[in-house]
Amino acid sequence: MKLSFRWYGADDPVTLEKIRQIPTMHSIVTAIYDVPVGEVWPEEKIAALKKAVEDAGLHFEVIESVPVHEDIKLGRPARGRYIEAYCENIRRLGRAGVKCICYNFMPVFDWTRTQLDRQLPDGSKALVYYVEQLKKMDPLTGELSLPGWDSSYKKEDLQKLFDAYKEVDEEKLWENLSYFLKAVIPVAEEAGIRMAIHPDDPPYPIFGLPRVITCEENLDRFLKIVDSPANSLTLCTGSLGCAKFNNIPALVDKYAAMDRIGFMHVRNVLLLEDGSFEESAHYSGCGSLDIFAIMQALHRRHFKGYLRPDHGRMIWGEQGRPGYGLYDRALGASYITGLWEALSRME
């Protein structure tokens, strides 16, 4: 296991110097954020990012993410140009020493929450998804903006995208994903990179948009499209785990045994009876997921890939990007490291 940590660049209040002080920290997970989606990343920007990470004593081996342009997801005529740009980014990142690229194929929106600062009983603040709140939300009003959503979309752009997706059901989205994979995975193989798709979050349709990376049946289907180690999963325990139909320890065990997990995101969620969920501290007892069993499965299968603690609560008065403060994610990293050491000593 290679412990890693998400970093949002020079403007991130969680600095590389602070991240380096987390015990056993190996890699930084980052990206270039000021290049429009679908464009080629300048080599000088990649080199500067690599230098910043390595100067801090950490490895530059994981990119999260290289976003997939909507024209690719929609199967529009322009997708060829955007796929070629995507392939060029893979080549450039491979030359820079990157070993894993996390990406997703979610239409329009990335991960969805209904509140970013829900105060929990212990006084911490967390990201939450409440079904009743979602029913009152309309992304087409132009008033809705959450982390993970592309804020560059204007109200009229969103309306056009939603109209376009009326012609794309789940099977059409599968078809477009297959076309993309068959183009990029051979390039990733040549570059020495594992492409690791992130599950849909949450793993079911939102606002009528189709989603396909949701459950064991669909993960199996995805991996068979291009049966290659370079076509792998970012197995996010919180994304898949916020749906009761997913058995996370069993999924981790299955895909780790197949060596098809390129990247692990480990976090906990507390599931509520109506399908809502709250993000919680990483410790198993704070949520609904058995983090020990998840780490046990990884250890049993001799997982050697990258793993990062995922979204954390805001604790001890910390201010910053919701879900991406330092303190709770550092606690999560230490908890994960402790479980790994205990499992190693039990051999």
Coordinates of C-alpha atoms in Angstrom, one line a residue:
M1 CA 0.0 0.0 0.0
K2 CA 1.3 3.5 -0.9
L3 CA -0.4 6.1 1.2
S4 CA -1.3 9.3 -0.6
F5 CA -3.1 12.6 0.0
R6 CA -5.2 14.9 -2.3
W7 CA -3.6 18.3 -2.8
Y8 CA -5.3 21.1 -4.8
G9 CA -2.1 23.1 -5.7
A10 CA -0.4 26.2 -4.6
D11 CA -3.7 27.8 -3.4
D12 CA -4.6 24.9 -1.2
P13 CA -4.5 25.9 2.5
V14 CA -3.3 22.4 3.2
T15 CA 0.3 22.7 2.2
L16 CA 2.7 20.1 1.0
E17 CA 4.9 20.8 4.0
K18 CA 2.0 19.8 6.3
I19 CA 1.1 16.8 4.3
R20 CA 4.6 15.5 4.4
Q21 CA 4.4 15.4 8.2
I22 CA 1.7 12.7 8.2
P23 CA 3.5 9.4 9.0
T24 CA 4.2 7.0 6.1
M25 CA 2.9 9.5 3.5
H26 CA 4.2 8.5 0.1
S27 CA 2.5 10.3 -2.8
I28 CA 0.6 13.5 -3.6
V29 CA -2.7 13.2 -5.6
T30 CA -3.1 16.3 -7.7
A31 CA -3.9 17.7 -11.1
I32 CA -3.6 20.9 -13.2
Y33 CA -6.7 22.9 -12.6
D34 CA -6.4 25.9 -14.8
V35 CA -6.5 24.2 -18.2
P36 CA -10.0 23.9 -19.8
V37 CA -11.5 20.4 -19.9
G38 CA -10.6 18.7 -23.2
E39 CA -7.4 20.6 -23.7
V40 CA -3.8 19.3 -23.6
W41 CA -1.9 20.0 -20.4
P42 CA 1.3 22.0 -21.2
E43 CA 4.4 20.0 -20.4
E44 CA 5.9 23.0 -18.5
K45 CA 2.9 23.0 -16.1
I46 CA 3.3 19.2 -15.6
A47 CA 7.0 19.7 -14.9
A48 CA 6.4 22.5 -12.4
L49 CA 3.8 20.5 -10.6
K50 CA 6.1 17.5 -10.4
K51 CA 8.9 19.7 -9.1
A52 CA 6.8 21.2 -6.4
V53 CA 5.7 17.8 -5.1
E54 CA 9.2 16.2 -5.3
D55 CA 10.8 19.2 -3.7
A56 CA 8.6 18.6 -0.7
G57 CA 9.9 15.0 -0.5
L58 CA 6.9 13.3 -1.9
H59 CA 6.2 11.2 -5.0
F60 CA 4.4 12.6 -8.1
E61 CA 2.7 9.4 -9.3
V62 CA -1.1 9.9 -9.1
I63 CA -3.3 12.3 -11.0
E64 CA -6.9 13.0 -9.9
S65 CA -8.2 13.8 -12.3
V66 CA -7.9 14.3 -16.1
P67 CA -11.6 15.2 -16.7
V68 CA -13.5 13.6 -19.6
H69 CA -15.2 16.2 -21.9
E70 CA -19.0 16.0 -22.1
D71 CA -18.8 15.5 -25.9
I72 CA -17.1 12.2 -25.2
K73 CA -19.8 11.1 -22.7
L74 CA -22.5 12.3 -25.1
G75 CA -20.9 10.6 -28.2
R76 CA -20.9 13.8 -30.2
P77 CA -18.9 14.2 -33.4
A78 CA -16.2 16.3 -31.7
R79 CA -15.3 13.5 -29.4
G80 CA -12.4 12.3 -31.6
R81 CA -10.6 15.6 -31.0
Y82 CA -11.1 15.5 -27.3
I83 CA -10.1 11.8 -27.1
E84 CA -6.9 12.5 -28.9
A85 CA -6.1 15.4 -26.5
Y86 CA -6.9 13.0 -23.6
C87 CA -4.4 10.4 -25.1
E88 CA -1.8 13.1 -25.4
N89 CA -2.3 14.0 -21.7
I90 CA -1.8 10.3 -20.8
R91 CA 1.5 10.3 -22.8
R92 CA 2.8 13.5 -21.2
L93 CA 1.9 12.3 -17.7
G94 CA 3.5 9.0 -18.3
R95 CA 6.8 10.7 -19.4
A96 CA 6.6 12.7 -16.1
G97 CA 6.5 9.5 -14.1
V98 CA 2.8 9.3 -13.3
K99 CA 1.6 5.7 -12.7
C100 CA -2.1 6.1 -12.1
I101 CA -4.8 8.5 -13.4
C102 CA -8.2 8.7 -11.6
Y103 CA -11.1 9.9 -13.7
N104 CA -14.9 9.5 -13.8
F105 CA -17.6 9.2 -16.5
M106 CA -20.5 10.9 -14.6
P107 CA -22.7 13.1 -16.8
V108 CA -22.4 16.8 -16.0
F109 CA -21.9 16.6 -12.3
D110 CA -19.3 15.0 -10.1
W111 CA -20.1 14.0 -6.5
T112 CA -23.3 15.4 -5.2
R113 CA -24.2 16.5 -1.7
T114 CA -27.1 18.6 -0.4
Q115 CA -25.2 20.3 2.4
L116 CA -21.5 21.0 3.0
D117 CA -21.5 22.0 6.7
R118 CA -23.9 19.9 8.5
Q119 CA -23.0 20.0 12.2
L120 CA -22.8 16.5 13.7
P121 CA -23.6 15.7 17.4
D122 CA -19.9 16.0 18.3
G123 CA -19.6 19.5 16.9
S124 CA -17.7 18.6 13.7
K125 CA -19.1 19.7 10.3
A126 CA -19.6 17.2 7.5
L127 CA -20.8 16.7 3.9
V128 CA -24.2 15.1 3.8
Y129 CA -26.8 13.9 1.3
Y130 CA -30.4 14.2 2.5
V131 CA -33.1 12.9 0.2
E132 CA -35.6 15.5 1.3
Q133 CA -33.2 18.3 0.6
L134 CA -32.4 16.9 -2.8
K135 CA -36.1 17.0 -3.8
K136 CA -36.0 20.7 -3.3
M137 CA -32.9 21.3 -5.4
D138 CA -32.9 22.3 -9.1
P139 CA -29.5 22.6 -10.8
L140 CA -31.1 24.5 -13.7
T141 CA -31.9 27.5 -11.6
G142 CA -28.2 28.5 -11.8
E143 CA -28.2 29.0 -8.0
L144 CA -26.7 25.6 -7.1
S145 CA -23.0 25.2 -6.7
L146 CA -21.2 22.4 -4.8
P147 CA -17.7 21.1 -4.7
G148 CA -17.2 18.6 -7.4
W149 CA -19.6 20.4 -9.8
D150 CA -18.1 22.3 -12.7
S151 CA -18.8 25.9 -11.8
S152 CA -17.9 27.0 -15.3
Y153 CA -21.3 26.0 -16.5
K154 CA -23.7 28.8 -17.0
K155 CA -27.4 28.4 -16.5
E156 CA -28.0 28.2 -20.3
D157 CA -25.2 25.8 -20.7
L158 CA -26.6 23.4 -18.1
Q159 CA -30.0 23.5 -19.8
K160 CA -28.4 22.6 -23.2
L161 CA -26.5 19.7 -21.5
F162 CA -29.6 18.4 -19.8
D163 CA -31.5 18.6 -23.1
A164 CA -28.7 16.6 -24.8
Y165 CA -28.7 13.9 -22.1
K166 CA -32.4 13.3 -22.8
E167 CA -31.1 11.3 -25.8
V168 CA -28.6 9.3 -23.7
D169 CA -29.9 6.5 -21.6
E170 CA -27.7 4.0 -19.6
E171 CA -27.1 1.8 -22.6
K172 CA -26.0 4.7 -24.8
L173 CA -23.7 5.9 -22.0
W174 CA -22.2 2.4 -21.8
E175 CA -21.6 2.6 -25.6
N176 CA -19.9 5.9 -25.3
L177 CA -17.8 4.7 -22.4
S178 CA -16.7 1.7 -24.4
Y179 CA -15.7 3.8 -27.3
F180 CA -13.5 6.0 -25.0
L181 CA -11.9 3.0 -23.2
K182 CA -11.0 1.3 -26.5
A183 CA -9.2 4.4 -27.6
V184 CA -7.4 5.4 -24.4
I185 CA -6.4 2.1 -22.7
P186 CA -3.9 1.0 -25.3
V187 CA -2.2 4.5 -24.9
A188 CA -2.2 4.0 -21.1
E189 CA -0.6 0.6 -21.5
E190 CA 2.2 2.1 -23.6
A191 CA 2.7 4.9 -21.1
G192 CA 2.9 2.6 -18.1
I193 CA -0.2 4.2 -16.6
R194 CA -3.2 2.5 -14.9
M195 CA -6.5 4.3 -15.7
A196 CA -8.7 4.0 -12.6
I197 CA -12.3 5.0 -13.0
H198 CA -14.1 6.5 -10.0
P199 CA -17.6 5.2 -9.1
D200 CA -20.6 7.4 -9.5
D201 CA -21.3 9.3 -6.3
P202 CA -23.9 8.5 -5.2
P203 CA -24.2 5.3 -7.3
Y204 CA -27.6 5.9 -8.9
P205 CA -29.2 8.5 -11.2
I206 CA -29.3 12.1 -10.1
F207 CA -31.6 14.7 -11.6
G208 CA -32.6 12.2 -14.3
L209 CA -29.0 11.8 -15.6
P210 CA -27.8 8.2 -16.2
R211 CA -25.1 6.7 -14.2
V212 CA -23.4 3.3 -14.8
I213 CA -20.4 2.8 -12.4
T214 CA -22.6 1.9 -9.6
C215 CA -22.6 -1.8 -8.5
E216 CA -20.9 -5.1 -8.8
E217 CA -22.7 -6.2 -12.0
N218 CA -21.7 -2.9 -13.6
L219 CA -18.1 -3.0 -12.4
D220 CA -17.8 -6.5 -13.9
R221 CA -19.2 -5.2 -17.2
F222 CA -16.8 -2.2 -17.1
L223 CA -13.7 -4.3 -16.6
K224 CA -14.6 -6.7 -19.4
I225 CA -14.8 -3.9 -22.0
V226 CA -11.0 -3.8 -22.1
D227 CA -9.6 -6.7 -20.1
S228 CA -6.3 -5.1 -19.2
P229 CA -4.5 -4.2 -15.9
A230 CA -4.4 -0.7 -17.3
N231 CA -8.2 -0.6 -17.2
S232 CA -8.8 -0.5 -13.4
L233 CA -10.9 0.9 -10.7
T234 CA -10.7 3.7 -8.2
L235 CA -12.6 1.8 -5.5
C236 CA -14.1 4.6 -3.4
T237 CA -15.6 3.0 -0.3
G238 CA -17.8 6.0 0.5
S239 CA -19.2 6.4 -3.1
L240 CA -20.2 2.8 -3.5
G241 CA -20.9 2.4 0.2
C242 CA -23.6 5.1 0.4
A243 CA -25.9 2.5 -1.2
K244 CA -27.0 -0.4 0.9
F245 CA -26.9 -2.8 -2.1
N246 CA -23.1 -2.7 -2.2
N247 CA -21.1 -4.9 0.1
I248 CA -17.8 -3.0 0.2
P249 CA -15.5 -5.5 1.9
A250 CA -16.6 -8.2 -0.6
L251 CA -16.1 -5.8 -3.6
V252 CA -12.6 -4.9 -2.3
D253 CA -11.7 -8.5 -1.8
K254 CA -12.9 -9.5 -5.3
Y255 CA -11.3 -6.8 -7.3
A256 CA -8.1 -6.7 -5.3
A257 CA -7.7 -10.5 -5.9
M258 CA -8.1 -9.7 -9.6
D259 CA -5.5 -6.9 -9.4
R260 CA -8.0 -4.5 -10.9
I261 CA -7.9 -1.8 -8.2
G262 CA -5.4 0.9 -9.2
F263 CA -6.4 3.3 -6.5
M264 CA -8.3 3.1 -3.2
H265 CA -10.3 6.0 -1.7
V266 CA -11.1 5.0 1.9
R267 CA -13.7 6.8 3.9
N268 CA -16.8 6.0 6.0
V269 CA -20.4 7.1 5.7
L270 CA -23.4 6.8 8.1
L271 CA -26.4 5.4 6.2
L272 CA -29.8 6.6 7.2
E273 CA -33.1 4.7 6.8
D274 CA -34.5 6.8 4.0
G275 CA -31.5 6.5 1.7
S276 CA -29.8 9.6 3.0
F277 CA -26.2 9.5 4.3
E278 CA -23.8 11.6 6.3
E279 CA -20.0 11.5 5.9
S280 CA -18.4 10.5 9.1
A281 CA -15.0 10.0 10.7
H282 CA -13.0 7.1 9.2
Y283 CA -13.2 4.9 12.3
S284 CA -15.6 2.0 11.7
G285 CA -17.7 2.7 14.7
C286 CA -18.5 6.2 13.5
G287 CA -20.3 5.1 10.3
S288 CA -21.9 2.1 8.5
L289 CA -18.8 0.7 6.8
D290 CA -16.4 -1.8 8.3
I291 CA -13.1 -0.1 7.6
F292 CA -11.1 -2.9 9.3
A293 CA -12.7 -5.5 7.0
I294 CA -11.9 -3.3 4.0
M295 CA -8.2 -3.0 5.0
Q296 CA -8.1 -6.7 5.9
A297 CA -9.2 -7.6 2.3
L298 CA -6.6 -5.3 0.8
H299 CA -3.9 -6.8 3.1
R300 CA -5.0 -10.4 2.4
R301 CA -4.7 -9.7 -1.4
H302 CA -1.3 -8.0 -1.0
F303 CA -2.5 -4.7 -2.3
K304 CA 0.4 -2.6 -3.6
G305 CA -1.5 0.2 -5.2
Y306 CA -2.2 3.8 -4.1
L307 CA -4.6 4.6 -1.2
R308 CA -5.8 7.9 0.2
P309 CA -8.0 8.9 3.0
D310 CA -11.0 10.5 1.4
H311 CA -13.3 13.3 2.5
G312 CA -12.9 14.4 6.1
R313 CA -15.0 16.4 8.4
M314 CA -14.1 19.9 9.4
I315 CA -12.9 19.6 13.0
W316 CA -11.1 21.7 15.7
G317 CA -12.3 25.0 14.0
E318 CA -10.5 24.4 10.8
Q319 CA -11.6 26.5 7.8
G320 CA -11.1 25.4 4.2
R321 CA -12.4 23.4 1.3
P322 CA -15.3 21.3 2.5
G323 CA -14.3 17.7 2.8
Y324 CA -10.6 18.5 2.2
G325 CA -9.3 19.9 5.4
L326 CA -6.1 18.7 6.9
Y327 CA -6.9 17.4 10.4
D328 CA -9.6 14.8 9.9
R329 CA -8.0 13.4 6.7
A330 CA -4.7 13.2 8.6
L331 CA -6.5 11.3 11.4
G332 CA -7.9 9.0 8.8
A333 CA -4.5 8.4 7.3
S334 CA -3.1 7.5 10.7
Y335 CA -6.0 5.2 11.4
I336 CA -5.5 3.4 8.1
T337 CA -1.8 3.1 8.7
G338 CA -2.4 1.7 12.1
L339 CA -4.8 -1.0 10.8
W340 CA -2.2 -1.9 8.1
E341 CA 0.6 -2.3 10.7
A342 CA -1.7 -4.4 12.9
L343 CA -2.6 -6.7 10.0
S344 CA 1.0 -7.0 9.0
R345 CA 2.0 -8.0 12.6
M346 CA -0.8 -10.6 12.7
E347 CA 0.6 -12.6 9.7

